[in-house]
């Protein structure tokens, strides 16, 4: 797809397949409900980003799907490359900067607690800072943005643990960065049990 902006949003997504997504949530709600919730989260993510004035690359975990929730007229589709999450994110940023983008942010595809305004704010922060990060309540981050590639942000991290944010901020302590509001991502039943939007998925679990 032709480059139309200096801003690029990277979206990392898992292929929505039974038993392969939201596994920690599935341990409580079961694989089928977890898959339904994940598909709901994908649709939510599409809804909040499809009208943003940035170019958008979707990076699939397993294989590129042509006919799915990610409209090929809006999203450029690519495959994640690398031995771990850090290497895959670094590769995606590197491709973006090599293609001439000036500001790049990355998000996952399963954040219910995320808005179009959050993403617009992230790119605005890069007008006055070199990096921007969105802290997640579980000790990770839901967004990372930068104007130049900083490889060490993707190295020597215990991905999926509660230390990722802390170690990433240590890497940035002598750099110009700002943080967004803290948001809650969806990994566990406790993350969604009291949110109205998820009750249709959970109603058969509650006796």
PDB file of C-alpha atoms in Angstrom:
ATOM      1  CA  UNK A   1       0.000   0.000   0.000  1.00  0.00           C
ATOM      2  CA  UNK A   2       1.305   3.464  -0.875  1.00  0.00           C
ATOM      3  CA  UNK A   3       2.767   5.626   1.903  1.00  0.00           C
ATOM      4  CA  UNK A   4       0.316   8.453   2.684  1.00  0.00           C
ATOM      5  CA  UNK A   5       1.638   9.859   5.983  1.00  0.00           C
ATOM      6  CA  UNK A   6       4.822  10.413   7.970  1.00  0.00           C
ATOM      7  CA  UNK A   7       3.127   8.638  10.887  1.00  0.00           C
ATOM      8  CA  UNK A   8       2.879   4.851  11.078  1.00  0.00           C
ATOM      9  CA  UNK A   9       0.832   2.783  13.516  1.00  0.00           C
ATOM     10  CA  UNK A  10       1.978  -0.816  13.955  1.00  0.00           C
ATOM     11  CA  UNK A  11      -0.599  -3.300  15.225  1.00  0.00           C
ATOM     12  CA  UNK A  12       0.622  -6.680  16.461  1.00  0.00           C
ATOM     13  CA  UNK A  13      -2.061  -9.335  16.354  1.00  0.00           C
ATOM     14  CA  UNK A  14      -2.418 -13.035  16.933  1.00  0.00           C
ATOM     15  CA  UNK A  15      -4.346 -15.073  14.415  1.00  0.00           C
ATOM     16  CA  UNK A  16      -7.664 -15.752  16.198  1.00  0.00           C
ATOM     17  CA  UNK A  17      -7.583 -19.542  16.416  1.00  0.00           C
ATOM     18  CA  UNK A  18      -9.136 -21.786  19.036  1.00  0.00           C
ATOM     19  CA  UNK A  19      -6.753 -22.575  21.864  1.00  0.00           C
ATOM     20  CA  UNK A  20      -4.049 -20.206  20.631  1.00  0.00           C
ATOM     21  CA  UNK A  21      -5.125 -16.822  21.972  1.00  0.00           C
ATOM     22  CA  UNK A  22      -5.865 -15.392  25.404  1.00  0.00           C
ATOM     23  CA  UNK A  23      -4.627 -18.607  27.018  1.00  0.00           C
ATOM     24  CA  UNK A  24      -4.510 -17.190  30.551  1.00  0.00           C
ATOM     25  CA  UNK A  25      -8.083 -15.970  30.193  1.00  0.00           C
ATOM     26  CA  UNK A  26      -9.068 -19.322  28.662  1.00  0.00           C
ATOM     27  CA  UNK A  27      -7.905 -21.139  31.787  1.00  0.00           C
ATOM     28  CA  UNK A  28     -10.937 -19.589  33.519  1.00  0.00           C
ATOM     29  CA  UNK A  29     -13.535 -19.086  30.774  1.00  0.00           C
ATOM     30  CA  UNK A  30     -12.593 -21.889  28.358  1.00  0.00           C
ATOM     31  CA  UNK A  31     -11.077 -21.755  24.895  1.00  0.00           C
ATOM     32  CA  UNK A  32     -14.268 -20.994  22.980  1.00  0.00           C
ATOM     33  CA  UNK A  33     -15.292 -18.039  25.152  1.00  0.00           C
ATOM     34  CA  UNK A  34     -11.713 -16.753  25.145  1.00  0.00           C
ATOM     35  CA  UNK A  35     -11.695 -16.857  21.347  1.00  0.00           C
ATOM     36  CA  UNK A  36     -15.021 -15.008  21.174  1.00  0.00           C
ATOM     37  CA  UNK A  37     -13.682 -12.345  23.524  1.00  0.00           C
ATOM     38  CA  UNK A  38     -10.496 -12.023  21.496  1.00  0.00           C
ATOM     39  CA  UNK A  39     -12.496 -11.530  18.286  1.00  0.00           C
ATOM     40  CA  UNK A  40     -14.557  -8.882  20.077  1.00  0.00           C
ATOM     41  CA  UNK A  41     -11.354  -7.114  21.111  1.00  0.00           C
ATOM     42  CA  UNK A  42     -10.058  -7.227  17.541  1.00  0.00           C
ATOM     43  CA  UNK A  43     -13.246  -5.597  16.294  1.00  0.00           C
ATOM     44  CA  UNK A  44     -12.956  -2.929  19.005  1.00  0.00           C
ATOM     45  CA  UNK A  45      -9.365  -2.194  17.967  1.00  0.00           C
ATOM     46  CA  UNK A  46     -10.340  -1.892  14.313  1.00  0.00           C
ATOM     47  CA  UNK A  47     -13.163   0.480  15.262  1.00  0.00           C
ATOM     48  CA  UNK A  48     -10.914   2.901  17.152  1.00  0.00           C
ATOM     49  CA  UNK A  49      -8.083   2.997  14.599  1.00  0.00           C
ATOM     50  CA  UNK A  50      -9.653   2.617  11.155  1.00  0.00           C
ATOM     51  CA  UNK A  51     -10.352   6.352  10.785  1.00  0.00           C
ATOM     52  CA  UNK A  52      -7.021   7.580  12.146  1.00  0.00           C
ATOM     53  CA  UNK A  53      -5.038   9.698   9.739  1.00  0.00           C
ATOM     54  CA  UNK A  54      -1.942   7.479   9.926  1.00  0.00           C
ATOM     55  CA  UNK A  55      -0.677   4.636   7.808  1.00  0.00           C
ATOM     56  CA  UNK A  56      -1.390   1.323   9.499  1.00  0.00           C
ATOM     57  CA  UNK A  57       0.545  -1.952   9.300  1.00  0.00           C
ATOM     58  CA  UNK A  58      -0.944  -5.096  10.837  1.00  0.00           C
ATOM     59  CA  UNK A  59       1.619  -7.740  11.773  1.00  0.00           C
ATOM     60  CA  UNK A  60       0.214 -11.266  12.131  1.00  0.00           C
ATOM     61  CA  UNK A  61       1.730 -13.831  14.490  1.00  0.00           C
ATOM     62  CA  UNK A  62       1.353 -16.951  12.327  1.00  0.00           C
ATOM     63  CA  UNK A  63       0.257 -16.139   8.783  1.00  0.00           C
ATOM     64  CA  UNK A  64      -1.319 -13.275   6.875  1.00  0.00           C
ATOM     65  CA  UNK A  65      -5.066 -13.656   6.396  1.00  0.00           C
ATOM     66  CA  UNK A  66      -6.461 -11.804   3.395  1.00  0.00           C
ATOM     67  CA  UNK A  67     -10.163 -11.885   4.256  1.00  0.00           C
ATOM     68  CA  UNK A  68     -10.679 -10.980   7.902  1.00  0.00           C
ATOM     69  CA  UNK A  69     -11.461  -8.118  10.269  1.00  0.00           C
ATOM     70  CA  UNK A  70      -8.457  -6.135   8.984  1.00  0.00           C
ATOM     71  CA  UNK A  71      -9.641  -4.487   5.741  1.00  0.00           C
ATOM     72  CA  UNK A  72      -6.881  -4.641   3.127  1.00  0.00           C
ATOM     73  CA  UNK A  73      -7.927  -1.215   1.830  1.00  0.00           C
ATOM     74  CA  UNK A  74      -7.050   0.303   5.225  1.00  0.00           C
ATOM     75  CA  UNK A  75      -4.326  -1.938   6.639  1.00  0.00           C
ATOM     76  CA  UNK A  76      -1.063  -3.099   5.099  1.00  0.00           C
ATOM     77  CA  UNK A  77      -0.641  -6.735   6.143  1.00  0.00           C
ATOM     78  CA  UNK A  78       2.687  -8.230   7.166  1.00  0.00           C
ATOM     79  CA  UNK A  79       4.075 -11.188   9.110  1.00  0.00           C
ATOM     80  CA  UNK A  80       5.998 -10.852  12.367  1.00  0.00           C
ATOM     81  CA  UNK A  81       9.659 -11.841  12.068  1.00  0.00           C
ATOM     82  CA  UNK A  82      11.966 -12.721  14.957  1.00  0.00           C
ATOM     83  CA  UNK A  83      12.753 -15.211  17.694  1.00  0.00           C
ATOM     84  CA  UNK A  84      10.857 -13.385  20.457  1.00  0.00           C
ATOM     85  CA  UNK A  85       8.510 -10.450  20.898  1.00  0.00           C
ATOM     86  CA  UNK A  86      11.362  -7.968  21.213  1.00  0.00           C
ATOM     87  CA  UNK A  87      13.003  -9.081  17.979  1.00  0.00           C
ATOM     88  CA  UNK A  88       9.652  -9.024  16.175  1.00  0.00           C
ATOM     89  CA  UNK A  89       8.863  -5.488  17.352  1.00  0.00           C
ATOM     90  CA  UNK A  90      12.364  -4.264  16.501  1.00  0.00           C
ATOM     91  CA  UNK A  91      12.024  -5.699  13.004  1.00  0.00           C
ATOM     92  CA  UNK A  92       8.674  -3.964  12.493  1.00  0.00           C
ATOM     93  CA  UNK A  93      10.032  -0.596  13.624  1.00  0.00           C
ATOM     94  CA  UNK A  94      13.110  -1.060  11.432  1.00  0.00           C
ATOM     95  CA  UNK A  95      10.933  -1.744   8.394  1.00  0.00           C
ATOM     96  CA  UNK A  96       8.871   1.346   9.152  1.00  0.00           C
ATOM     97  CA  UNK A  97      11.834   3.685   9.475  1.00  0.00           C
ATOM     98  CA  UNK A  98      13.426   2.172   6.349  1.00  0.00           C
ATOM     99  CA  UNK A  99      10.215   3.046   4.504  1.00  0.00           C
ATOM    100  CA  UNK A 100      10.606   6.713   5.448  1.00  0.00           C
ATOM    101  CA  UNK A 101       8.221   7.121   8.373  1.00  0.00           C
ATOM    102  CA  UNK A 102       9.165   9.833  10.896  1.00  0.00           C
ATOM    103  CA  UNK A 103       7.025   8.781  13.875  1.00  0.00           C
ATOM    104  CA  UNK A 104       6.059   5.173  14.633  1.00  0.00           C
ATOM    105  CA  UNK A 105       3.925   3.746  17.435  1.00  0.00           C
ATOM    106  CA  UNK A 106       3.129   0.112  18.166  1.00  0.00           C
ATOM    107  CA  UNK A 107       0.125  -1.386  19.962  1.00  0.00           C
ATOM    108  CA  UNK A 108      -1.385  -4.810  20.451  1.00  0.00           C
ATOM    109  CA  UNK A 109      -4.788  -5.713  19.073  1.00  0.00           C
ATOM    110  CA  UNK A 110      -6.598  -6.658  22.273  1.00  0.00           C
ATOM    111  CA  UNK A 111      -6.860  -3.499  24.385  1.00  0.00           C
ATOM    112  CA  UNK A 112     -10.442  -2.669  25.355  1.00  0.00           C
ATOM    113  CA  UNK A 113      -9.265   0.215  27.554  1.00  0.00           C
ATOM    114  CA  UNK A 114      -7.891   2.197  24.616  1.00  0.00           C
ATOM    115  CA  UNK A 115      -9.370   5.020  22.550  1.00  0.00           C
ATOM    116  CA  UNK A 116      -8.735   6.848  19.312  1.00  0.00           C
ATOM    117  CA  UNK A 117      -7.798   9.877  21.418  1.00  0.00           C
ATOM    118  CA  UNK A 118      -5.083   7.883  23.212  1.00  0.00           C
ATOM    119  CA  UNK A 119      -3.443   7.098  19.887  1.00  0.00           C
ATOM    120  CA  UNK A 120      -3.723  10.664  18.618  1.00  0.00           C
ATOM    121  CA  UNK A 121      -2.140  11.850  21.882  1.00  0.00           C
ATOM    122  CA  UNK A 122       0.722   9.379  21.489  1.00  0.00           C
ATOM    123  CA  UNK A 123       1.715  10.743  18.092  1.00  0.00           C
ATOM    124  CA  UNK A 124       1.298  14.322  19.391  1.00  0.00           C
ATOM    125  CA  UNK A 125       3.742  13.544  22.223  1.00  0.00           C
ATOM    126  CA  UNK A 126       6.331  12.662  19.589  1.00  0.00           C
ATOM    127  CA  UNK A 127       6.226  16.282  18.392  1.00  0.00           C
ATOM    128  CA  UNK A 128       8.080  17.280  21.565  1.00  0.00           C
ATOM    129  CA  UNK A 129       9.663  14.018  22.776  1.00  0.00           C
ATOM    130  CA  UNK A 130      11.742  11.295  21.132  1.00  0.00           C
ATOM    131  CA  UNK A 131       9.801   8.452  22.776  1.00  0.00           C
ATOM    132  CA  UNK A 132       6.354   7.835  24.218  1.00  0.00           C
ATOM    133  CA  UNK A 133       5.152   4.888  26.267  1.00  0.00           C
ATOM    134  CA  UNK A 134       1.740   3.781  27.509  1.00  0.00           C
ATOM    135  CA  UNK A 135       2.056   1.931  30.835  1.00  0.00           C
ATOM    136  CA  UNK A 136      -0.170  -1.081  31.454  1.00  0.00           C
ATOM    137  CA  UNK A 137      -1.438  -1.923  34.928  1.00  0.00           C
ATOM    138  CA  UNK A 138       0.265  -5.330  34.838  1.00  0.00           C
ATOM    139  CA  UNK A 139       3.766  -3.870  34.581  1.00  0.00           C
ATOM    140  CA  UNK A 140       4.093  -4.008  30.820  1.00  0.00           C
ATOM    141  CA  UNK A 141       3.145  -1.393  28.246  1.00  0.00           C
ATOM    142  CA  UNK A 142       0.316  -1.128  25.747  1.00  0.00           C
ATOM    143  CA  UNK A 143       1.987   1.388  23.438  1.00  0.00           C
ATOM    144  CA  UNK A 144       5.517   2.336  22.487  1.00  0.00           C
ATOM    145  CA  UNK A 145       6.396   5.126  20.086  1.00  0.00           C
ATOM    146  CA  UNK A 146       9.621   6.635  18.782  1.00  0.00           C
ATOM    147  CA  UNK A 147      11.194   8.868  16.146  1.00  0.00           C
ATOM    148  CA  UNK A 148      14.403   6.851  15.762  1.00  0.00           C
ATOM    149  CA  UNK A 149      15.035   3.157  16.270  1.00  0.00           C
ATOM    150  CA  UNK A 150      16.447   2.341  19.715  1.00  0.00           C
ATOM    151  CA  UNK A 151      17.414  -1.357  19.598  1.00  0.00           C
ATOM    152  CA  UNK A 152      18.110  -1.769  23.325  1.00  0.00           C
ATOM    153  CA  UNK A 153      14.418  -1.246  24.105  1.00  0.00           C
ATOM    154  CA  UNK A 154      13.803  -4.639  22.545  1.00  0.00           C
ATOM    155  CA  UNK A 155      16.702  -6.520  24.096  1.00  0.00           C
ATOM    156  CA  UNK A 156      17.159  -8.299  27.443  1.00  0.00           C
ATOM    157  CA  UNK A 157      13.510  -8.075  28.484  1.00  0.00           C
ATOM    158  CA  UNK A 158      11.468 -10.827  30.133  1.00  0.00           C
ATOM    159  CA  UNK A 159       8.492 -10.406  27.801  1.00  0.00           C
ATOM    160  CA  UNK A 160       5.124 -11.123  29.352  1.00  0.00           C
ATOM    161  CA  UNK A 161       6.273 -10.365  32.899  1.00  0.00           C
ATOM    162  CA  UNK A 162       5.628  -7.432  35.219  1.00  0.00           C
ATOM    163  CA  UNK A 163       9.150  -6.026  34.801  1.00  0.00           C
ATOM    164  CA  UNK A 164       8.991  -4.976  31.150  1.00  0.00           C
ATOM    165  CA  UNK A 165       7.858  -1.402  31.780  1.00  0.00           C
ATOM    166  CA  UNK A 166      10.396  -0.814  34.545  1.00  0.00           C
ATOM    167  CA  UNK A 167      13.317  -2.025  32.445  1.00  0.00           C
ATOM    168  CA  UNK A 168      12.142  -0.120  29.384  1.00  0.00           C
ATOM    169  CA  UNK A 169      11.932   3.119  31.387  1.00  0.00           C
ATOM    170  CA  UNK A 170      15.448   2.475  32.692  1.00  0.00           C
ATOM    171  CA  UNK A 171      16.620   2.288  29.080  1.00  0.00           C
ATOM    172  CA  UNK A 172      14.975   5.663  28.439  1.00  0.00           C
ATOM    173  CA  UNK A 173      16.030   7.489  31.606  1.00  0.00           C
ATOM    174  CA  UNK A 174      18.537   9.734  29.813  1.00  0.00           C
ATOM    175  CA  UNK A 175      16.324  10.237  26.762  1.00  0.00           C
ATOM    176  CA  UNK A 176      13.444  12.589  26.006  1.00  0.00           C
ATOM    177  CA  UNK A 177      10.217  10.649  26.642  1.00  0.00           C
ATOM    178  CA  UNK A 178       6.749  11.027  28.063  1.00  0.00           C
ATOM    179  CA  UNK A 179       4.201   8.551  29.383  1.00  0.00           C
ATOM    180  CA  UNK A 180       0.509   8.270  28.576  1.00  0.00           C
ATOM    181  CA  UNK A 181      -2.236   7.395  31.061  1.00  0.00           C
ATOM    182  CA  UNK A 182      -2.019   3.912  32.545  1.00  0.00           C
ATOM    183  CA  UNK A 183      -4.454   1.453  30.981  1.00  0.00           C
ATOM    184  CA  UNK A 184      -5.617  -2.067  31.806  1.00  0.00           C
ATOM    185  CA  UNK A 185      -5.154  -4.806  29.240  1.00  0.00           C
ATOM    186  CA  UNK A 186      -7.146  -8.022  29.035  1.00  0.00           C
ATOM    187  CA  UNK A 187      -5.228 -11.103  30.112  1.00  0.00           C
ATOM    188  CA  UNK A 188      -7.179 -12.558  33.028  1.00  0.00           C
ATOM    189  CA  UNK A 189     -10.805 -13.092  33.980  1.00  0.00           C
ATOM    190  CA  UNK A 190     -10.368 -10.468  36.712  1.00  0.00           C
ATOM    191  CA  UNK A 191      -9.564  -7.875  34.036  1.00  0.00           C
ATOM    192  CA  UNK A 192     -13.051  -8.130  32.523  1.00  0.00           C
ATOM    193  CA  UNK A 193     -15.384  -9.598  35.139  1.00  0.00           C
ATOM    194  CA  UNK A 194     -16.898  -6.215  36.092  1.00  0.00           C
ATOM    195  CA  UNK A 195     -16.942  -4.551  32.670  1.00  0.00           C
ATOM    196  CA  UNK A 196     -20.400  -4.344  31.094  1.00  0.00           C
ATOM    197  CA  UNK A 197     -19.197  -4.937  27.537  1.00  0.00           C
ATOM    198  CA  UNK A 198     -17.957  -8.421  28.447  1.00  0.00           C
ATOM    199  CA  UNK A 199     -21.017  -9.625  30.336  1.00  0.00           C
ATOM    200  CA  UNK A 200     -22.643 -11.283  27.266  1.00  0.00           C
ATOM    201  CA  UNK A 201     -19.577 -13.537  27.034  1.00  0.00           C
ATOM    202  CA  UNK A 202     -19.518 -14.311  30.743  1.00  0.00           C
ATOM    203  CA  UNK A 203     -23.217 -14.764  31.538  1.00  0.00           C
ATOM    204  CA  UNK A 204     -23.175 -18.561  31.146  1.00  0.00           C
ATOM    205  CA  UNK A 205     -20.165 -18.847  33.457  1.00  0.00           C
ATOM    206  CA  UNK A 206     -21.917 -17.225  36.389  1.00  0.00           C
ATOM    207  CA  UNK A 207     -24.208 -19.454  38.377  1.00  0.00           C
TER     208      UNK A 207
END
